[in-house]
Amino acid sequence: YTYAFQNGLYLENFVSGYMSEKRFKHTCSVAKLAREFAVANGIDGKKAYIAGMLHDIAKEMDKKQEAIDILKEYDQEHIIRLLEKLDSKKQEELIEQIQKIDFHQMLELYNNTKRKIEFKESKIEPLKYLDKAKLTEQQHEKFDKLGAKVVENGQYAVVTMAGGQGTRLGHPGPKGTFKLDVYGKGKYLFEILVDNLKEAKQKYGVTIPWYIMTSKENHDETVDFLEKNNYFGYDKKYVTIFTQSELPLIDEQGKLLIGKDLKIKEASDGNGGTYSSLRASGCLADMKKRGIKWVFIGSVDNALLKMVDVTLLGMAIDQNVQIASKSVVKANPHEKVGVFCKMNGHPKVIEYTELPEKMAEEVDENGELKYGESHIMCNLYTIDAIEKISKEILMYHSAHKKNSYIDENGKEVVPTEPNSYKFESFIFDAFEFFDDIAILRGKREDDFAPVKNKEGVDSPKTAKELYEKFWNC
Ligand code: UTP
């Protein structure tokens, strides 16, 4: 063997037995290149060739050991214990998953949960906006005309972010399948969104393409639900459902959670994943093919969301900006919503979890909250803006949430209090890639009826009241 090795005999046969065909092809080209470089530089070509052939030899020798080593390095011994208990098929699946996880990133994200975010106040300024209720008749007319033209020309698309977990609501199923108790017989949140699109079709004579983003967790259920309900009468040819990216969930001690399928439990990585998922899923390319110029992105859980607001669209066109958003005034300084501001000269939304108390309460000379324009997930983008953002990397925030998991005895634990961190990028973190944003202040009673919590504020009860009041039922 030693002789054969030193002389490179039978080397290809030997190496190919230790790796996949794909890696073997790569290995052969590396070895040939190494020989070329060596010869060109007056070094022993045979030795370089052997080194090239052997450079990946251990990569696939023992994937299990490699997985165990990573888990040990990152203090995830409970997963090693799980791995040892699994049959070979399940082991393989778990190992494959472990190989895909960036453990270093997970450790950093976990460590960040212990850090406090601080903003230098001097760099934060309030952001200018227009109040829809105070627009002049001419302004209204001008904006509406500009906006309507885009919709009528078939250049407008709508994206619904439906990849969230809806943990606070506790509805057993995707949030869009939640039935709001309105009209006596009730309406599903997806149905309410479809109403928007149907109304636009009537007004502008156009079927607007609708893209729905799901998570891996809720995708099948979402598709089944919409199929079963015949897309609530909307033309299925105009509906595209795509899934978003995911990240593992981690407990308060930094241990990865285990799911019912005996794999590491993962969840969608926040609504900021919308942009890159639009690109990765091919939806962005599809929009371009359809000639879309403006894209609306909104949440699934606002019963008063206006997905086709031509005033907002026209205002964005008039102000010659790439992004626009509708806001409503914060109900009180501590309402759990993000607020608009300008940070270091760029538009930004600060999440309620990250806004220092002092700033949350600050008022201007008119006694109005200085940072009172809340972000209600009602955003507009040019197609170029989506393209630009989809290539950027957004930061992750941590959300402390209730997530069930499988414990070391194989039992499912369903927590009653938040027990783990979900890492999410936020849709609005992309605003800072732009110099400006057009903000249109809407009205809470017209535009914002969120279904977030099981009861109390922003619950089905408050959303029902707001919805019925708006539609005068
Ligand atoms: P929220 O941030 O309110 O989260 O979502 P959620 O997951 O629905 O609810 P909780 O916090 O677990 O109770 C706001 C919007 O962003 C979408 C949601 O579906 C909703 O439309 N979203 C959120 C995603 O599409 N993907 C995500 O990863 C997170």
Coordinates of C-alpha atoms and ligand atoms in Angstrom, one line a residue:
Y1 CA 0.0 0.0 0.0
T2 CA 2.8 2.4 1.0
Y3 CA 4.5 1.9 -2.3
A4 CA 1.3 2.2 -4.2
F5 CA 0.4 5.4 -2.4
Q6 CA 3.8 7.0 -2.8
N7 CA 3.6 6.4 -6.5
G8 CA 0.0 7.3 -6.9
L9 CA -0.9 3.8 -8.1
Y10 CA -4.6 2.7 -8.0
L11 CA -5.1 6.0 -6.3
E12 CA -8.3 6.9 -8.2
N13 CA -9.9 3.5 -7.4
F14 CA -9.0 3.8 -3.8
V15 CA -10.3 7.4 -3.4
S16 CA -13.6 6.8 -5.4
G17 CA -14.6 4.1 -2.9
Y18 CA -14.7 6.7 -0.1
M19 CA -16.9 9.4 -1.7
S20 CA -19.9 10.2 -3.8
E21 CA -19.6 10.5 -7.6
K22 CA -20.0 14.2 -7.4
R23 CA -17.2 14.7 -4.9
F24 CA -15.0 12.3 -6.8
K25 CA -15.3 14.4 -10.0
H26 CA -14.5 17.5 -8.0
T27 CA -11.5 15.7 -6.4
C28 CA -10.1 14.6 -9.8
S29 CA -10.2 18.1 -11.2
V30 CA -8.6 19.5 -8.0
A31 CA -5.8 16.9 -8.3
K32 CA -5.2 17.7 -12.0
L33 CA -5.1 21.4 -11.3
A34 CA -2.7 20.9 -8.4
R35 CA -0.4 19.0 -10.7
E36 CA -0.5 21.7 -13.3
F37 CA 0.3 24.4 -10.8
A38 CA 3.1 22.4 -9.3
V39 CA 4.7 21.7 -12.6
A40 CA 4.4 25.3 -13.6
N41 CA 6.1 26.3 -10.4
G42 CA 8.9 23.7 -10.6
I43 CA 7.5 21.4 -7.8
D44 CA 6.9 17.7 -7.9
G45 CA 3.7 17.2 -10.0
K46 CA 3.1 13.6 -8.7
K47 CA 3.1 14.7 -5.1
A48 CA 0.8 17.6 -5.8
Y49 CA -1.5 15.2 -7.7
I50 CA -1.6 12.8 -4.7
A51 CA -2.3 15.7 -2.3
G52 CA -5.1 16.8 -4.5
M53 CA -6.6 13.4 -4.7
L54 CA -6.5 13.0 -1.0
H55 CA -7.7 16.5 0.1
D56 CA -11.3 15.5 0.6
I57 CA -10.8 11.9 1.6
A58 CA -12.2 12.2 5.1
K59 CA -15.2 14.3 4.2
E60 CA -17.6 11.5 3.8
M61 CA -15.9 8.8 5.8
D62 CA -18.0 9.1 8.9
K63 CA -20.8 11.6 8.7
K64 CA -22.2 10.4 12.0
Q65 CA -18.9 11.1 13.8
E66 CA -18.7 14.5 12.1
A67 CA -22.2 15.3 13.3
I68 CA -21.4 14.2 16.9
D69 CA -18.2 16.3 16.8
I70 CA -20.2 19.4 15.8
L71 CA -22.9 18.7 18.4
K72 CA -20.2 18.3 21.1
E73 CA -18.4 21.5 20.1
Y74 CA -21.7 23.5 20.4
D75 CA -22.9 21.9 23.6
Q76 CA -25.8 20.0 22.0
E77 CA -25.3 16.6 23.8
H78 CA -29.0 16.0 24.1
I79 CA -29.1 15.7 20.3
I80 CA -26.2 13.1 20.4
R81 CA -28.3 11.1 22.9
L82 CA -31.3 11.3 20.5
L83 CA -29.1 10.3 17.5
E84 CA -28.0 7.2 19.3
K85 CA -31.6 6.1 20.0
L86 CA -32.8 6.4 16.4
D87 CA -32.9 3.7 13.7
S88 CA -30.6 4.1 10.8
K89 CA -33.1 5.9 8.5
K90 CA -34.0 8.4 11.1
Q91 CA -30.3 8.8 12.0
E92 CA -29.5 9.6 8.4
E93 CA -32.2 12.2 8.2
L94 CA -31.1 13.9 11.4
I95 CA -27.4 13.9 10.3
E96 CA -28.4 15.4 7.0
Q97 CA -30.2 18.2 8.9
I98 CA -27.3 18.7 11.2
Q99 CA -25.0 19.2 8.2
K100 CA -27.2 22.0 6.9
I101 CA -27.4 23.9 10.1
D102 CA -24.9 26.8 10.7
F103 CA -24.2 26.1 14.4
H104 CA -21.9 29.1 14.7
Q105 CA -24.7 31.4 13.5
M106 CA -27.1 29.8 15.9
L107 CA -24.6 30.3 18.8
E108 CA -24.2 34.0 17.8
L109 CA -28.0 34.4 17.6
Y110 CA -28.4 32.9 21.0
N111 CA -25.7 35.1 22.5
N112 CA -27.4 38.1 21.0
T113 CA -30.6 37.3 23.0
K114 CA -28.6 38.3 26.1
R115 CA -27.5 41.6 24.7
K116 CA -29.4 44.8 25.0
I117 CA -29.9 46.8 21.8
E118 CA -29.1 50.5 22.2
F119 CA -29.6 53.3 19.8
K120 CA -27.8 56.6 19.9
E121 CA -30.8 59.0 20.3
S122 CA -29.0 61.8 18.5
K123 CA -29.2 59.9 15.2
I124 CA -32.9 59.2 15.4
E125 CA -35.4 61.6 13.9
P126 CA -39.1 61.4 13.3
L127 CA -40.2 60.6 9.7
K128 CA -42.4 62.8 7.6
Y129 CA -45.8 61.5 6.4
L130 CA -49.0 62.6 4.7
D131 CA -52.3 62.1 6.5
K132 CA -54.9 60.5 4.2
A133 CA -57.7 62.3 6.1
K134 CA -56.0 65.7 5.4
L135 CA -55.2 65.3 1.7
T136 CA -56.7 68.0 -0.4
E137 CA -59.2 67.0 -3.0
Q138 CA -56.7 67.6 -5.8
Q139 CA -54.0 65.5 -4.1
H140 CA -56.5 62.7 -3.6
E141 CA -57.6 62.8 -7.2
K142 CA -54.0 63.0 -8.5
F143 CA -52.9 60.1 -6.3
D144 CA -55.9 57.9 -7.1
K145 CA -55.6 58.4 -10.8
L146 CA -51.9 57.6 -10.8
G147 CA -52.4 54.5 -8.7
A148 CA -55.5 53.2 -10.6
K149 CA -53.6 53.4 -13.9
V150 CA -50.9 51.0 -12.6
V151 CA -53.6 48.5 -11.4
E152 CA -55.6 48.8 -14.6
N153 CA -52.5 48.2 -16.7
G154 CA -52.0 44.9 -14.8
Q155 CA -48.8 46.1 -13.3
Y156 CA -49.7 45.5 -9.6
A157 CA -49.2 42.3 -7.6
V158 CA -50.1 41.4 -4.0
V159 CA -48.1 39.2 -1.6
T160 CA -49.5 37.8 1.6
M161 CA -47.2 36.8 4.3
A162 CA -48.7 33.7 5.9
G163 CA -45.7 31.9 7.1
G164 CA -46.0 32.9 10.8
Q165 CA -46.7 30.5 13.6
G166 CA -49.5 32.5 15.2
T167 CA -48.4 31.3 18.7
R168 CA -50.2 34.1 20.5
L169 CA -53.5 33.3 18.9
G170 CA -53.1 29.6 19.6
H171 CA -55.3 28.6 16.6
P172 CA -54.6 25.0 15.6
G173 CA -53.8 25.7 11.9
P174 CA -52.4 28.4 9.6
K175 CA -53.7 31.8 10.7
G176 CA -55.4 32.5 7.4
T177 CA -57.7 29.5 8.2
F178 CA -58.9 31.3 11.4
K179 CA -62.6 32.1 11.2
L180 CA -63.5 35.6 12.5
D181 CA -66.9 35.6 14.0
V182 CA -68.4 38.3 11.7
Y183 CA -71.7 38.4 9.8
G184 CA -73.1 35.7 12.2
K185 CA -71.7 32.9 10.0
G186 CA -68.1 34.1 10.2
K187 CA -65.4 34.7 7.6
Y188 CA -61.9 33.2 7.4
L189 CA -59.0 35.6 7.3
F190 CA -58.0 34.3 3.9
E191 CA -61.6 34.9 2.7
I192 CA -61.4 38.5 4.0
L193 CA -58.2 39.1 2.0
V194 CA -59.8 37.6 -1.1
D195 CA -62.7 40.1 -0.7
N196 CA -60.1 42.9 -1.3
L197 CA -58.9 41.3 -4.5
K198 CA -62.5 40.7 -5.8
E199 CA -63.4 44.3 -5.0
A200 CA -60.3 45.5 -7.0
K201 CA -61.3 43.3 -9.9
Q202 CA -64.7 44.9 -9.9
K203 CA -63.3 48.4 -9.7
Y204 CA -60.4 48.1 -12.1
G205 CA -61.4 45.2 -14.3
V206 CA -58.2 43.3 -13.6
T207 CA -57.4 40.0 -11.8
I208 CA -54.4 40.9 -9.6
P209 CA -51.8 38.1 -9.2
W210 CA -51.7 37.0 -5.6
Y211 CA -48.7 35.3 -4.1
I212 CA -49.1 33.6 -0.7
M213 CA -46.0 32.9 1.4
T214 CA -46.3 29.9 3.7
S215 CA -43.8 28.1 6.0
K216 CA -42.8 24.5 5.5
E217 CA -44.8 23.8 8.7
N218 CA -48.1 25.2 7.4
H219 CA -47.7 24.9 3.6
D220 CA -49.7 21.7 2.9
E221 CA -52.5 22.7 5.3
T222 CA -52.8 26.2 3.6
V223 CA -52.9 24.7 0.1
D224 CA -55.5 22.1 1.2
F225 CA -57.6 24.8 2.8
L226 CA -57.6 27.1 -0.2
E227 CA -58.3 24.2 -2.6
K228 CA -61.2 23.0 -0.4
N229 CA -62.7 26.5 -0.4
N230 CA -62.1 27.0 -4.1
Y231 CA -59.9 30.0 -3.4
F232 CA -63.1 31.7 -2.2
G233 CA -64.0 32.3 -5.8
Y234 CA -60.8 33.9 -6.9
D235 CA -59.3 32.7 -10.2
K236 CA -56.8 30.0 -9.1
K237 CA -54.6 30.7 -12.1
Y238 CA -53.7 34.0 -10.5
V239 CA -52.7 32.4 -7.1
T240 CA -49.1 31.2 -6.4
I241 CA -48.2 29.7 -3.1
F242 CA -44.6 29.5 -2.1
T243 CA -42.7 28.6 1.1
Q244 CA -40.2 30.6 3.1
S245 CA -36.8 29.7 4.7
E246 CA -36.4 28.4 8.2
L247 CA -34.1 28.4 11.2
P248 CA -33.8 26.1 14.3
L249 CA -35.6 27.0 17.5
I250 CA -33.4 27.3 20.7
D251 CA -34.4 27.1 24.3
E252 CA -33.4 29.5 27.1
Q253 CA -30.2 27.5 27.8
G254 CA -29.1 27.6 24.2
K255 CA -30.2 24.0 23.4
L256 CA -31.9 23.3 20.1
L257 CA -35.5 22.0 20.4
I258 CA -36.4 18.6 19.1
G259 CA -39.7 18.3 17.2
K260 CA -42.3 15.5 16.9
D261 CA -40.6 14.1 13.9
L262 CA -37.4 13.5 16.0
K263 CA -35.5 16.1 14.1
I264 CA -34.2 19.5 15.2
K265 CA -37.3 21.7 15.4
E266 CA -37.2 24.5 12.9
A267 CA -39.6 27.4 12.2
S268 CA -39.9 30.1 9.5
D269 CA -37.2 32.8 9.9
G270 CA -39.4 35.8 10.1
N271 CA -41.3 37.9 7.6
G272 CA -38.1 39.5 6.4
G273 CA -37.5 36.2 4.6
T274 CA -40.2 37.3 2.2
Y275 CA -37.8 39.1 -0.2
S276 CA -35.2 36.3 -0.6
S277 CA -38.0 33.7 -0.7
L278 CA -39.8 35.6 -3.5
R279 CA -36.5 35.4 -5.4
A280 CA -35.7 31.8 -4.5
S281 CA -39.2 30.5 -5.3
G282 CA -39.2 32.0 -8.8
C283 CA -42.1 34.4 -7.9
L284 CA -40.0 37.5 -8.6
A285 CA -39.1 36.2 -12.0
D286 CA -42.8 35.3 -12.6
M287 CA -43.8 38.9 -11.6
K288 CA -41.3 40.3 -14.1
K289 CA -42.7 38.1 -16.8
R290 CA -46.2 39.4 -16.1
G291 CA -44.9 43.0 -16.4
I292 CA -45.5 43.8 -12.7
K293 CA -44.1 47.2 -11.7
W294 CA -45.4 47.5 -8.1
V295 CA -45.7 44.9 -5.4
F296 CA -47.8 45.1 -2.2
I297 CA -46.7 43.0 0.7
G298 CA -49.1 42.6 3.7
S299 CA -49.8 40.4 6.6
V300 CA -52.4 37.6 6.8
D301 CA -53.9 38.8 10.1
N302 CA -55.3 42.2 9.7
A303 CA -59.0 42.1 9.0
L304 CA -59.1 45.6 7.7
L305 CA -56.0 45.5 5.5
K306 CA -56.4 47.3 2.2
M307 CA -54.3 45.4 -0.2
V308 CA -55.1 47.6 -3.2
D309 CA -55.0 51.2 -2.0
V310 CA -54.6 53.4 -5.1
T311 CA -54.1 56.5 -3.0
L312 CA -51.0 55.0 -1.3
L313 CA -49.7 53.7 -4.7
G314 CA -50.3 57.1 -6.4
M315 CA -48.6 58.9 -3.6
A316 CA -45.6 56.7 -3.9
I317 CA -45.4 57.4 -7.6
D318 CA -45.9 61.1 -7.1
Q319 CA -43.1 61.2 -4.5
N320 CA -40.9 59.2 -6.8
V321 CA -39.9 56.7 -4.1
Q322 CA -39.2 53.0 -4.4
I323 CA -41.0 52.1 -1.2
A324 CA -44.2 53.2 0.6
S325 CA -46.1 52.2 3.7
K326 CA -49.3 53.0 5.4
S327 CA -49.2 53.8 9.1
V328 CA -51.7 54.4 11.9
V329 CA -51.2 56.5 15.0
K330 CA -50.0 54.4 18.0
A331 CA -52.9 53.8 20.4
N332 CA -50.7 54.5 23.4
P333 CA -47.0 54.9 24.0
H334 CA -46.6 51.2 24.9
E335 CA -48.7 49.6 22.2
K336 CA -46.9 46.6 20.9
V337 CA -46.2 47.8 17.4
G338 CA -43.1 49.0 15.6
V339 CA -42.8 52.8 14.8
F340 CA -41.3 54.7 11.9
C341 CA -38.3 56.9 12.3
K342 CA -35.3 58.1 10.4
M343 CA -32.1 56.6 11.7
N344 CA -28.8 57.9 10.3
G345 CA -30.7 59.4 7.5
H346 CA -32.5 56.3 6.4
P347 CA -36.1 55.2 7.0
K348 CA -36.4 52.6 9.8
V349 CA -39.0 50.9 12.0
I350 CA -38.0 50.3 15.6
E351 CA -39.8 47.3 17.1
Y352 CA -41.7 47.8 20.4
T353 CA -39.3 45.4 22.0
E354 CA -36.4 47.5 21.0
L355 CA -37.7 51.0 21.5
P356 CA -36.3 52.6 24.8
E357 CA -39.1 53.5 27.1
K358 CA -38.1 57.2 27.2
M359 CA -38.3 57.5 23.4
A360 CA -41.6 55.7 23.3
E361 CA -43.1 58.3 25.6
E362 CA -41.5 61.4 23.9
V363 CA -44.0 64.0 22.6
D364 CA -43.5 66.9 20.1
E365 CA -44.6 70.5 20.5
N366 CA -48.2 69.6 19.7
G367 CA -48.3 67.0 22.3
E368 CA -48.3 64.2 19.7
L369 CA -46.1 61.1 20.2
K370 CA -42.8 61.9 18.4
Y371 CA -42.5 58.3 17.4
G372 CA -46.2 57.5 16.9
E373 CA -46.5 56.3 13.3
S374 CA -46.9 52.6 13.6
H375 CA -45.9 50.1 11.0
I376 CA -49.0 48.0 10.2
M377 CA -47.4 45.6 7.6
C378 CA -49.0 47.4 4.7
N379 CA -46.1 48.0 2.4
L380 CA -45.5 48.8 -1.2
Y381 CA -42.4 48.4 -3.4
T382 CA -41.3 48.9 -6.9
I383 CA -40.3 45.6 -8.5
D384 CA -36.7 47.0 -8.6
A385 CA -36.8 47.6 -4.9
I386 CA -37.8 43.9 -4.3
E387 CA -35.0 42.8 -6.6
K388 CA -32.5 44.9 -4.7
I389 CA -33.6 43.8 -1.2
S390 CA -33.8 40.1 -2.2
K391 CA -30.0 40.2 -2.7
E392 CA -29.3 41.8 0.7
I393 CA -28.9 40.0 4.1
L394 CA -31.2 41.2 6.8
M395 CA -30.3 41.0 10.5
Y396 CA -32.1 38.6 12.8
H397 CA -34.0 39.6 15.9
S398 CA -35.0 37.1 18.6
A399 CA -38.6 36.5 19.6
H400 CA -39.3 34.8 22.9
K401 CA -42.1 32.3 22.2
K402 CA -44.0 29.2 23.4
N403 CA -42.8 26.2 21.4
S404 CA -43.7 22.6 22.2
Y405 CA -40.9 20.1 22.0
I406 CA -40.0 16.5 22.7
D407 CA -38.0 15.9 25.9
E408 CA -35.3 13.4 26.7
N409 CA -37.9 10.8 27.6
G410 CA -39.6 11.1 24.3
K411 CA -42.6 13.0 25.7
E412 CA -44.1 16.1 24.2
V413 CA -43.9 19.2 26.4
V414 CA -46.4 22.0 25.6
P415 CA -45.2 25.1 27.5
T416 CA -47.7 27.6 29.0
E417 CA -45.1 30.3 29.1
P418 CA -42.5 31.4 26.5
N419 CA -39.7 28.9 26.6
S420 CA -37.6 29.4 23.5
Y421 CA -36.3 31.8 21.0
K422 CA -37.3 32.0 17.4
F423 CA -35.0 34.1 15.2
E424 CA -36.7 36.3 12.7
S425 CA -35.7 38.9 10.2
F426 CA -38.2 41.7 9.9
I427 CA -39.8 42.9 6.7
F428 CA -39.2 46.5 7.7
D429 CA -35.5 46.1 8.2
A430 CA -35.1 46.5 4.5
F431 CA -36.3 50.1 4.5
E432 CA -32.9 51.3 5.5
F433 CA -31.5 50.2 2.2
F434 CA -33.3 53.2 0.7
D435 CA -33.0 57.0 1.2
D436 CA -36.7 57.7 1.5
I437 CA -40.1 56.1 2.0
A438 CA -43.5 57.6 1.4
I439 CA -45.7 57.2 4.5
L440 CA -49.5 57.6 4.3
R441 CA -51.2 57.9 7.7
G442 CA -54.4 55.9 7.5
K443 CA -57.0 55.5 10.2
R444 CA -57.0 52.7 12.8
E445 CA -60.8 52.2 12.3
D446 CA -60.3 51.9 8.5
D447 CA -57.0 50.1 8.2
F448 CA -56.0 48.1 11.3
A449 CA -57.8 45.2 12.9
P450 CA -55.1 42.8 13.9
V451 CA -55.8 39.3 15.1
K452 CA -52.8 38.6 17.3
N453 CA -53.8 37.5 20.8
K454 CA -56.3 34.9 22.0
E455 CA -58.1 37.6 24.0
G456 CA -57.8 41.2 25.1
V457 CA -56.1 43.7 22.8
D458 CA -55.7 42.8 19.1
S459 CA -57.8 39.7 19.6
P460 CA -60.6 38.1 17.5
K461 CA -63.0 40.1 19.6
T462 CA -61.5 43.5 18.9
A463 CA -61.0 42.6 15.2
K464 CA -64.6 41.6 14.9
E465 CA -65.8 44.8 16.4
L466 CA -63.6 46.9 14.1
Y467 CA -64.5 44.9 11.0
E468 CA -68.2 45.1 11.6
K469 CA -68.1 48.8 12.4
F470 CA -66.2 49.4 9.2
W471 CA -68.5 47.4 7.0
N472 CA -71.5 48.6 8.9
C473 CA -72.9 45.2 9.5
Ligands
UTP1 P1 -46.2 38.1 13.5 O1 -44.9 38.8 13.7 O2 -47.3 38.7 14.2 O3 -46.0 36.6 13.9 O4 -46.5 38.1 12.0 P2 -47.0 35.4 13.9 O5 -46.1 34.2 13.7 O6 -48.1 35.4 13.0 O7 -47.6 35.3 15.4 P3 -47.0 35.0 16.8 O8 -46.0 36.1 17.0 O9 -46.4 33.6 16.7 O10 -48.1 35.0 17.7 C1 -46.9 39.2 11.2 C2 -47.1 38.7 9.8 O11 -45.9 38.1 9.3 C3 -46.1 36.8 8.9 C4 -47.3 36.3 9.6 O12 -47.9 35.2 9.0 C5 -48.1 37.6 9.7 O13 -48.8 37.8 8.5 N1 -44.9 36.0 9.1 C6 -44.3 36.0 10.4 C7 -44.4 35.2 8.2 O14 -44.9 35.1 7.0 N2 -43.3 34.5 8.4 C8 -42.6 34.5 9.6 O15 -41.6 33.8 9.8 C9 -43.2 35.3 10.6

